[in-house]
Amino acid sequence: QLRHVGMAGDAEVLGEVGLSSFDDGDRSARIGYWIVPGQRGRGLATRAVRLLTASALNRYGLNTVIATVDPRSEEHTSELQS
């Protein structure tokens, strides 16, 4: 099962956030996202990650949402720290 949500504004793709690697035993999934470079720094990823995580926990009944961050991308960890 793969759930993705595209983000668009004024007919322009802004990015995507999605859940994958569902584990029914652990009731967990992985979250991934990307934002086009020109749209970064506006809080889009933060909002998208929060909304999809809330949906995963409440609507899909998951216990855990896992994100893996590339250590070279430390500036992106703020979206995941709440």
PDB file of C-alpha atoms in Angstrom:
ATOM      1  CA  GLN A   1       0.000   0.000   0.000  1.00  0.00           C
ATOM      2  CA  LEU A   2       1.321   3.384  -0.953  1.00  0.00           C
ATOM      3  CA  ARG A   3      -0.357   6.667  -0.100  1.00  0.00           C
ATOM      4  CA  HIS A   4       0.931   9.863  -1.685  1.00  0.00           C
ATOM      5  CA  VAL A   5      -0.389  13.381  -1.621  1.00  0.00           C
ATOM      6  CA  GLY A   6       0.810  15.912  -4.149  1.00  0.00           C
ATOM      7  CA  MET A   7       1.143  19.566  -3.226  1.00  0.00           C
ATOM      8  CA  ALA A   8       0.280  22.150  -5.854  1.00  0.00           C
ATOM      9  CA  GLY A   9      -0.241  25.858  -6.019  1.00  0.00           C
ATOM     10  CA  ASP A  10      -1.310  27.993  -8.967  1.00  0.00           C
ATOM     11  CA  ALA A  11      -0.887  25.060 -11.408  1.00  0.00           C
ATOM     12  CA  GLU A  12       2.652  24.438 -10.145  1.00  0.00           C
ATOM     13  CA  VAL A  13       3.826  21.272  -8.419  1.00  0.00           C
ATOM     14  CA  LEU A  14       5.313  22.205  -5.041  1.00  0.00           C
ATOM     15  CA  GLY A  15       6.236  18.748  -3.778  1.00  0.00           C
ATOM     16  CA  GLU A  16       4.918  15.470  -2.493  1.00  0.00           C
ATOM     17  CA  VAL A  17       4.518  13.643   0.813  1.00  0.00           C
ATOM     18  CA  GLY A  18       3.719   9.964   1.129  1.00  0.00           C
ATOM     19  CA  LEU A  19       3.515   6.850   3.277  1.00  0.00           C
ATOM     20  CA  SER A  20       5.055   3.534   2.266  1.00  0.00           C
ATOM     21  CA  SER A  21       6.445   0.295   3.717  1.00  0.00           C
ATOM     22  CA  PHE A  22       3.373  -0.435   5.814  1.00  0.00           C
ATOM     23  CA  ASP A  23       3.990  -3.064   8.506  1.00  0.00           C
ATOM     24  CA  ASP A  24       0.729  -4.536   9.756  1.00  0.00           C
ATOM     25  CA  GLY A  25       2.416  -6.345  12.658  1.00  0.00           C
ATOM     26  CA  ASP A  26       4.021  -3.212  14.074  1.00  0.00           C
ATOM     27  CA  ARG A  27       1.267  -0.945  12.723  1.00  0.00           C
ATOM     28  CA  SER A  28       3.915   1.355  11.289  1.00  0.00           C
ATOM     29  CA  ALA A  29       4.795   3.026   8.002  1.00  0.00           C
ATOM     30  CA  ARG A  30       7.564   5.158   6.556  1.00  0.00           C
ATOM     31  CA  ILE A  31       7.007   8.764   5.552  1.00  0.00           C
ATOM     32  CA  GLY A  32       8.879  10.510   2.774  1.00  0.00           C
ATOM     33  CA  TYR A  33       8.617  13.939   1.218  1.00  0.00           C
ATOM     34  CA  TRP A  34      10.221  16.374  -1.158  1.00  0.00           C
ATOM     35  CA  ILE A  35       9.714  20.039  -1.972  1.00  0.00           C
ATOM     36  CA  VAL A  36      10.903  21.764  -5.127  1.00  0.00           C
ATOM     37  CA  PRO A  37      13.976  23.910  -4.349  1.00  0.00           C
ATOM     38  CA  GLY A  38      12.260  27.217  -5.105  1.00  0.00           C
ATOM     39  CA  GLN A  39       9.509  26.512  -2.564  1.00  0.00           C
ATOM     40  CA  ARG A  40      11.643  25.412   0.388  1.00  0.00           C
ATOM     41  CA  GLY A  41      11.697  27.422   3.597  1.00  0.00           C
ATOM     42  CA  ARG A  42       7.968  28.243   3.529  1.00  0.00           C
ATOM     43  CA  GLY A  43       6.824  25.581   5.986  1.00  0.00           C
ATOM     44  CA  LEU A  44       5.202  23.402   3.318  1.00  0.00           C
ATOM     45  CA  ALA A  45       7.023  20.223   4.337  1.00  0.00           C
ATOM     46  CA  THR A  46       6.355  20.867   8.025  1.00  0.00           C
ATOM     47  CA  ARG A  47       2.611  21.217   7.427  1.00  0.00           C
ATOM     48  CA  ALA A  48       2.429  18.278   5.036  1.00  0.00           C
ATOM     49  CA  VAL A  49       4.365  15.948   7.350  1.00  0.00           C
ATOM     50  CA  ARG A  50       2.207  16.937  10.326  1.00  0.00           C
ATOM     51  CA  LEU A  51      -1.050  16.454   8.431  1.00  0.00           C
ATOM     52  CA  LEU A  52      -0.105  13.102   6.951  1.00  0.00           C
ATOM     53  CA  THR A  53       1.315  11.848  10.257  1.00  0.00           C
ATOM     54  CA  ALA A  54      -1.908  12.800  12.060  1.00  0.00           C
ATOM     55  CA  SER A  55      -3.919  11.022   9.375  1.00  0.00           C
ATOM     56  CA  ALA A  56      -1.698   7.931   9.598  1.00  0.00           C
ATOM     57  CA  LEU A  57      -2.083   7.728  13.358  1.00  0.00           C
ATOM     58  CA  ASN A  58      -5.794   8.553  13.523  1.00  0.00           C
ATOM     59  CA  ARG A  59      -7.353   7.396  10.252  1.00  0.00           C
ATOM     60  CA  TYR A  60      -5.152   4.397   9.442  1.00  0.00           C
ATOM     61  CA  GLY A  61      -4.630   3.365  13.071  1.00  0.00           C
ATOM     62  CA  LEU A  62      -0.851   3.275  12.898  1.00  0.00           C
ATOM     63  CA  ASN A  63       1.250   3.406  16.057  1.00  0.00           C
ATOM     64  CA  THR A  64       4.448   4.663  14.465  1.00  0.00           C
ATOM     65  CA  VAL A  65       5.478   6.781  11.489  1.00  0.00           C
ATOM     66  CA  ILE A  66       9.171   6.461  10.638  1.00  0.00           C
ATOM     67  CA  ALA A  67      11.318   8.947   8.734  1.00  0.00           C
ATOM     68  CA  THR A  68      14.919   8.458   7.734  1.00  0.00           C
ATOM     69  CA  VAL A  69      16.994  11.578   7.176  1.00  0.00           C
ATOM     70  CA  ASP A  70      20.131  11.763   5.083  1.00  0.00           C
ATOM     71  CA  PRO A  71      22.825  13.123   7.440  1.00  0.00           C
ATOM     72  CA  ARG A  72      23.881  15.528   4.691  1.00  0.00           C
ATOM     73  CA  SER A  73      20.431  17.125   4.919  1.00  0.00           C
ATOM     74  CA  GLU A  74      20.386  18.234   8.547  1.00  0.00           C
ATOM     75  CA  GLU A  75      18.468  21.390   7.640  1.00  0.00           C
ATOM     76  CA  HIS A  76      15.452  19.204   6.891  1.00  0.00           C
ATOM     77  CA  THR A  77      15.169  17.624  10.325  1.00  0.00           C
ATOM     78  CA  SER A  78      12.980  20.403  11.745  1.00  0.00           C
ATOM     79  CA  GLU A  79       9.938  18.988   9.893  1.00  0.00           C
ATOM     80  CA  LEU A  80      10.345  15.776  11.873  1.00  0.00           C
ATOM     81  CA  GLN A  81      10.969  17.068  15.380  1.00  0.00           C
ATOM     82  CA  SER A  82       7.474  17.389  16.771  1.00  0.00           C
TER      83      SER A  82
END
